[in-house]
XYZ file of N, CA and C in Angstrom:
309
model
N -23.987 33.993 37.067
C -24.683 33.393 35.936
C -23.776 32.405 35.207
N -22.626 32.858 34.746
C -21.821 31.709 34.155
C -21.115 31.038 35.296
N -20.743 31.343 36.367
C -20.469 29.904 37.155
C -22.063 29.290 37.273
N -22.891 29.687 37.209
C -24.378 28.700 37.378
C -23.821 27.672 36.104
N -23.682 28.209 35.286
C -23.478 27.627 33.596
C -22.605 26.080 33.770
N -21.548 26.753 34.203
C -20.351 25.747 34.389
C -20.018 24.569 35.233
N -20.744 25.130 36.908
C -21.353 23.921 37.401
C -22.224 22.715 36.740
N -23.509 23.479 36.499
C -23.953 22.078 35.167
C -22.618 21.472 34.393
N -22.524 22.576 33.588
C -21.482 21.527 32.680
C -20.580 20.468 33.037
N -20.053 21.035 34.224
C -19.277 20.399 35.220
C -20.233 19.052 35.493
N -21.120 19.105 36.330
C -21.910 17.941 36.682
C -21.999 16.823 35.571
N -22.711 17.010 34.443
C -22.826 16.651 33.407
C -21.755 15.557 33.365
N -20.909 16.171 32.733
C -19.290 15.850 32.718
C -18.629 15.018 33.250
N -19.001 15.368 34.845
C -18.061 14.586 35.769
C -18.560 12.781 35.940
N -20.220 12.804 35.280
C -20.680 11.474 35.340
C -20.195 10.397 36.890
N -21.413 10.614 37.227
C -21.938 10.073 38.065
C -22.401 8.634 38.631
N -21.808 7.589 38.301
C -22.743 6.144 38.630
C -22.233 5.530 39.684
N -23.240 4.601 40.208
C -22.813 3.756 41.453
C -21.962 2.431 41.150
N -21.804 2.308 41.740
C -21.206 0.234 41.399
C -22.101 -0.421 41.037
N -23.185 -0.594 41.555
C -24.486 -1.025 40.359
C -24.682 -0.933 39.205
N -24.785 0.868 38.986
C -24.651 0.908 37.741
C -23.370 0.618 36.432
N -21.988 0.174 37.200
C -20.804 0.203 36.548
C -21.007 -1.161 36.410
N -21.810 -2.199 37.315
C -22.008 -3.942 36.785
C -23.299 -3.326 35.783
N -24.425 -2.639 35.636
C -25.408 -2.820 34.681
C -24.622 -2.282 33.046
N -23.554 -1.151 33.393
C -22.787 -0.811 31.997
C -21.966 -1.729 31.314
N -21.084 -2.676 32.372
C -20.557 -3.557 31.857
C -21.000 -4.666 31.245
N -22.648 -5.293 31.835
C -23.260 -6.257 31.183
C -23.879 -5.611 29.897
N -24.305 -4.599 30.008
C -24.608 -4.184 28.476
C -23.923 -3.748 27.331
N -22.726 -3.702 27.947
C -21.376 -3.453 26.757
C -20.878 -5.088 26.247
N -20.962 -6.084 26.848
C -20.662 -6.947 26.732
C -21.856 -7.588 25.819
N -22.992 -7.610 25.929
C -23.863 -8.148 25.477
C -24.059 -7.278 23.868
N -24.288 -6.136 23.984
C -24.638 -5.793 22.804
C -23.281 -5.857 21.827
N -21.581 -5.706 21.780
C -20.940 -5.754 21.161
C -20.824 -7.378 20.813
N -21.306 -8.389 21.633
C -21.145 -9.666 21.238
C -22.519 -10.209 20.015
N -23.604 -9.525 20.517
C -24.344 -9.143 19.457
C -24.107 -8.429 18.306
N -23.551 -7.494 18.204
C -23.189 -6.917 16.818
C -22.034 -7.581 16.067
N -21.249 -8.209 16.835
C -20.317 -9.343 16.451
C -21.116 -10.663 16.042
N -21.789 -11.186 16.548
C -22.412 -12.132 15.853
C -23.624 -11.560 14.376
N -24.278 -10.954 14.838
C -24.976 -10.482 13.218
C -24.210 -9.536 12.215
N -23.412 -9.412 12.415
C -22.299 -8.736 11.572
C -21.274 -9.921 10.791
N -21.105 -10.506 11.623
C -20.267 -11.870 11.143
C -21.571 -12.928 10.487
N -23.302 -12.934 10.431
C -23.702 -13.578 10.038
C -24.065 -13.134 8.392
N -24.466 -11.821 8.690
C -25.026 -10.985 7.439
C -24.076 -11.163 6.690
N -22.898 -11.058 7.005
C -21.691 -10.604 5.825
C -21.417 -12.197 5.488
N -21.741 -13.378 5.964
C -21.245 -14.373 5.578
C -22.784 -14.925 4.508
N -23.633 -14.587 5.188
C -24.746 -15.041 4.009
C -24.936 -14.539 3.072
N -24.520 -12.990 2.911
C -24.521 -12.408 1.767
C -23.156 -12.347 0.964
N -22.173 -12.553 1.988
C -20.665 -12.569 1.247
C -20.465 -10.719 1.102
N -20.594 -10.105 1.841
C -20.787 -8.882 1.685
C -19.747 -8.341 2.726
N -18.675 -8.009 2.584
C -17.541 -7.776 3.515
C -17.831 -6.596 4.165
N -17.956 -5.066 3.147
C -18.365 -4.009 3.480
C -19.722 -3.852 4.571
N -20.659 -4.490 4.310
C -21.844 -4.315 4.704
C -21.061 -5.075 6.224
N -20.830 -5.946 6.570
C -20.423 -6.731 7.717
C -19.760 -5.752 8.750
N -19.250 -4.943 7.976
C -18.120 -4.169 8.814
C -18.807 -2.766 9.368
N -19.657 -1.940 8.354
C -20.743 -1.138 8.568
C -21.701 -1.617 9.956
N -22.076 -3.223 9.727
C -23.129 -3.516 11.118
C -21.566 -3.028 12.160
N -20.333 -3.890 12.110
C -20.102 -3.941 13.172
C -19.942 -2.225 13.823
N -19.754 -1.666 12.768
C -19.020 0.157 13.069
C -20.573 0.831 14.182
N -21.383 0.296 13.925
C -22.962 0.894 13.761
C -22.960 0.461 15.194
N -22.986 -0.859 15.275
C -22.996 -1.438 16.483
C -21.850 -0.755 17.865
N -21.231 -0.474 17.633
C -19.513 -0.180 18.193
C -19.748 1.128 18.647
N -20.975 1.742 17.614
C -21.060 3.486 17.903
C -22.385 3.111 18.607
N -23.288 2.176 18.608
C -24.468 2.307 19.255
C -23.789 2.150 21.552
N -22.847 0.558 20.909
C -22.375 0.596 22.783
C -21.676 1.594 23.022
N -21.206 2.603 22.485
C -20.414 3.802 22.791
C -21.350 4.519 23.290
N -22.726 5.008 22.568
C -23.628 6.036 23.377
C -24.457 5.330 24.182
N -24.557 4.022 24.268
C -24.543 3.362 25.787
C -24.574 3.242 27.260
N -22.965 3.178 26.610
C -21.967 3.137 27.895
C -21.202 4.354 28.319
N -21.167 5.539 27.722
C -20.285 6.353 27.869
C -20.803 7.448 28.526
N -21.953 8.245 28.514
C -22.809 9.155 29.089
C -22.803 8.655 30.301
N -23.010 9.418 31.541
C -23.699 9.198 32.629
C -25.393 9.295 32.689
N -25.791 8.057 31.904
C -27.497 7.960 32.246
C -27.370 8.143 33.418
N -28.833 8.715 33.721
C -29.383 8.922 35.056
C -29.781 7.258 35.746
N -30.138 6.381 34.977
C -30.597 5.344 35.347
C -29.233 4.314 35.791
N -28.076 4.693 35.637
C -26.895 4.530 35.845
C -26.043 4.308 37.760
N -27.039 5.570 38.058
C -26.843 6.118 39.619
C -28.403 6.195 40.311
N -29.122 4.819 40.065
C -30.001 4.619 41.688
C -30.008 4.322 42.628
N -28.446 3.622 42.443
C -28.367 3.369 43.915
C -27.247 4.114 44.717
N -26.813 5.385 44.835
C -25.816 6.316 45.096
C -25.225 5.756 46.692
N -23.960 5.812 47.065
C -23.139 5.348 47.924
C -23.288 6.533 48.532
N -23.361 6.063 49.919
C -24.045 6.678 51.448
C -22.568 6.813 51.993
N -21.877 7.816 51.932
C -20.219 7.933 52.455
C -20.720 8.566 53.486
N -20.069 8.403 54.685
C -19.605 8.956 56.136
C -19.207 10.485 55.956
N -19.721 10.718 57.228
C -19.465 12.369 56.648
C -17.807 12.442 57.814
N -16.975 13.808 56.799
C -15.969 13.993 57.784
C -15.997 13.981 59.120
N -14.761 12.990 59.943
C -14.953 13.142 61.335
C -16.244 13.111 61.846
N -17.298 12.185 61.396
C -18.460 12.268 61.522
C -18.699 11.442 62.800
N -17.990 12.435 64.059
C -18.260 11.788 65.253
C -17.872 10.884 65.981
N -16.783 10.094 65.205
C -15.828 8.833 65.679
C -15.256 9.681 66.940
N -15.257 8.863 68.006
C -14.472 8.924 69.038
C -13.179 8.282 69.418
N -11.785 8.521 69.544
C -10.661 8.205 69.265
C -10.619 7.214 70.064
N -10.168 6.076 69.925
C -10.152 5.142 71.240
C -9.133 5.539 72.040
N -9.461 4.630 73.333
C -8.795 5.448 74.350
C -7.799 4.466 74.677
N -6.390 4.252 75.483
C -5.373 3.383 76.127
C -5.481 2.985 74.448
N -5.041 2.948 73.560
C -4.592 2.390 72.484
C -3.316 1.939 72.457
N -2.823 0.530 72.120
C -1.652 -0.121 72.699
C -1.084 -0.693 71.139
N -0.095 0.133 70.320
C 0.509 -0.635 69.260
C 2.056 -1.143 69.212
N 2.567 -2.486 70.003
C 3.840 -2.594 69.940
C 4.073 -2.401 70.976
N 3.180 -2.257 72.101
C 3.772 -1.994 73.317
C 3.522 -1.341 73.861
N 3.097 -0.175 72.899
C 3.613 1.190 73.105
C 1.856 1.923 73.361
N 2.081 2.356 74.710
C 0.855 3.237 74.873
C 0.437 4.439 74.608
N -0.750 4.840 73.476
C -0.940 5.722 72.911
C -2.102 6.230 73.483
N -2.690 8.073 74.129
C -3.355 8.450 74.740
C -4.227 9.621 73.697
């Protein structure tokens, strides 16, 4: 029962995404902090409001954090198809490195 427990947790945890999903995290970390950088730097300049400027940016900073940091599920659709061990390769045969004949 508690290794059932801990596996989840484990899974959870260990976060999961493909290379797809590590280019879709990176374009959305990039985009939304350049966004909260620009309306943070606009608000606080039209209102002259330093505090408030810095609040968008904190808000913003904690929004790409729960973002990017979880393993969404939508993260890993396209999961990498690895070779299974020794999955049947046949050793080549007369293999010649340097000269030198390997059997």
């Amino acid at each position: 029962m508690a290794e059932q427990l801990l596996d989840q947790i484990r899974d959870v945890a260990e976060g999961q995404i493909d290379f797809e999903g590590q280019k879709l995290v990176e374009l959305l970390v990039n985009v939304t902090l350049a966004l909260t950088g620009v309306v943070s730097f606009l608000v606080g300049y039209i209102l002259q409001d330093i505090k408030l400027a810095l609040q968008i940016g904190l808000a913003g900073t904690a929004l790409t954090f729960v973002i990017a940091v979880p393993p969404w599920p939508f993260y890993n659709r396209n999961p990498v198809k690895w070779l299974q061990v020794g999955g049947g390769l046949v050793p080549p045969q007369n293999l010649i490195i340097d000269e030198k004949s390997f059997r």
